């Protein structure tokens, strides 16, 4: 049975070129990049080459790139590093938990926070951000692409608002990396976070853009690594892998890979929507298409449990994610879909299909073969369809 991995927003496999680039840095060029001897300097040179690549990726200066352990650390660094008791913080109700949980922690330390809700189409309205501003607002943090719906947020307009108000602006760009061309100048942000494993790089490594002069306190203190912005011996193989993944992502963005992927995603979506009792979350604002990452579609299915469909598809060789998350043993509907106004049943019965950039027509054909079978079967036996579930 073929296996199709359609959960690229959860993580992606390393591309062979990334593995090859990293290979020498495990054993041969193993030095500590802070050491002054040749072994250290060879590692240092590789880290600095990756820094240059990331500077190109973000469109910033080399000195504004800080390597870290990934998206969660970047999000935490912006929030813990810029906010102080008495400050006001603006973020959105559809952020990743790396932002939401950090915000809740800061609330306990006396940082008032406004969680701006999305419109039903999944877009954050910049006017709502403007309305939320207070004299004591210090930071705005908004994601570039939502991990569940793929909806691309109007970060340039929000950057304008932040600039006019003299407020710091952080972008969680984890789900945008490799899917849209970045330009931190155009975004008007002070910080931006990415993670290598969402763009065919290794897990546990990421990078932040930190605009020169941004007074962010380091999250991790110790040595003088990363210009004192992030202590800890740098992860040379990981950083080299991130650099190579960023290089390949820039090539893909230029060679039409995203346009090809959007066509595949649209064919997948149209094929599933041919089933009765289905619809897309975050694709339309009335008759206007909502900007989305090319690989993602989030679809609701009436009269079935999303989790049951995730399992049924897995057994048929298709990996996707559901619209629920397990919190302390209980399955909770997605906070993103709930914030968009879906009811609990529909949020629970929503699935995220997020294709890899290496996806093929045959992958989509396989998904379109197995989804209708699985949906029909589950609806036939579903207590939800029979009206017996609460
Ligand atoms: N932000 C978003 C939007 C994400 O989707 C994720 C991961 O799913 C993260 C942050 C966390 O990134 P990491 O897995 O590198 O900690």
Short mmCIF file of N, CA and C in Angstrom, two decimals, residues 12 55 81 126 156 205 215 269 364:
data_model
loop_
_atom_site.label_atom_id
_atom_site.label_comp_id
_atom_site.label_asym_id
_atom_site.label_seq_id
_atom_site.Cartn_x
_atom_site.Cartn_y
_atom_site.Cartn_z
N UNK A 12 8.47 18.03 8.42
CA UNK A 12 8.85 17.60 7.07
C UNK A 12 10.10 16.73 7.15
N UNK A 55 20.48 35.37 6.36
CA UNK A 55 20.31 36.82 6.18
C UNK A 55 19.64 37.08 4.82
N UNK A 81 11.38 38.19 26.35
CA UNK A 81 12.54 39.09 26.24
C UNK A 81 12.19 40.55 26.05
N UNK A 126 -6.50 44.00 10.61
CA UNK A 126 -5.56 44.97 11.18
C UNK A 126 -6.26 46.07 11.98
N UNK A 156 2.11 42.94 6.81
CA UNK A 156 2.66 44.25 6.40
C UNK A 156 1.82 45.38 6.97
N UNK A 205 16.30 22.98 15.73
CA UNK A 205 17.14 24.13 15.37
C UNK A 205 16.26 25.13 14.63
N UNK A 215 15.84 45.85 22.05
CA UNK A 215 16.34 45.55 23.40
C UNK A 215 15.74 44.27 23.98
N UNK A 269 -8.42 19.59 -2.77
CA UNK A 269 -9.55 20.23 -2.09
C UNK A 269 -10.84 20.04 -2.89
N UNK A 364 -1.88 12.83 -4.56
CA UNK A 364 -3.23 13.39 -4.49
C UNK A 364 -4.25 12.34 -4.96
#
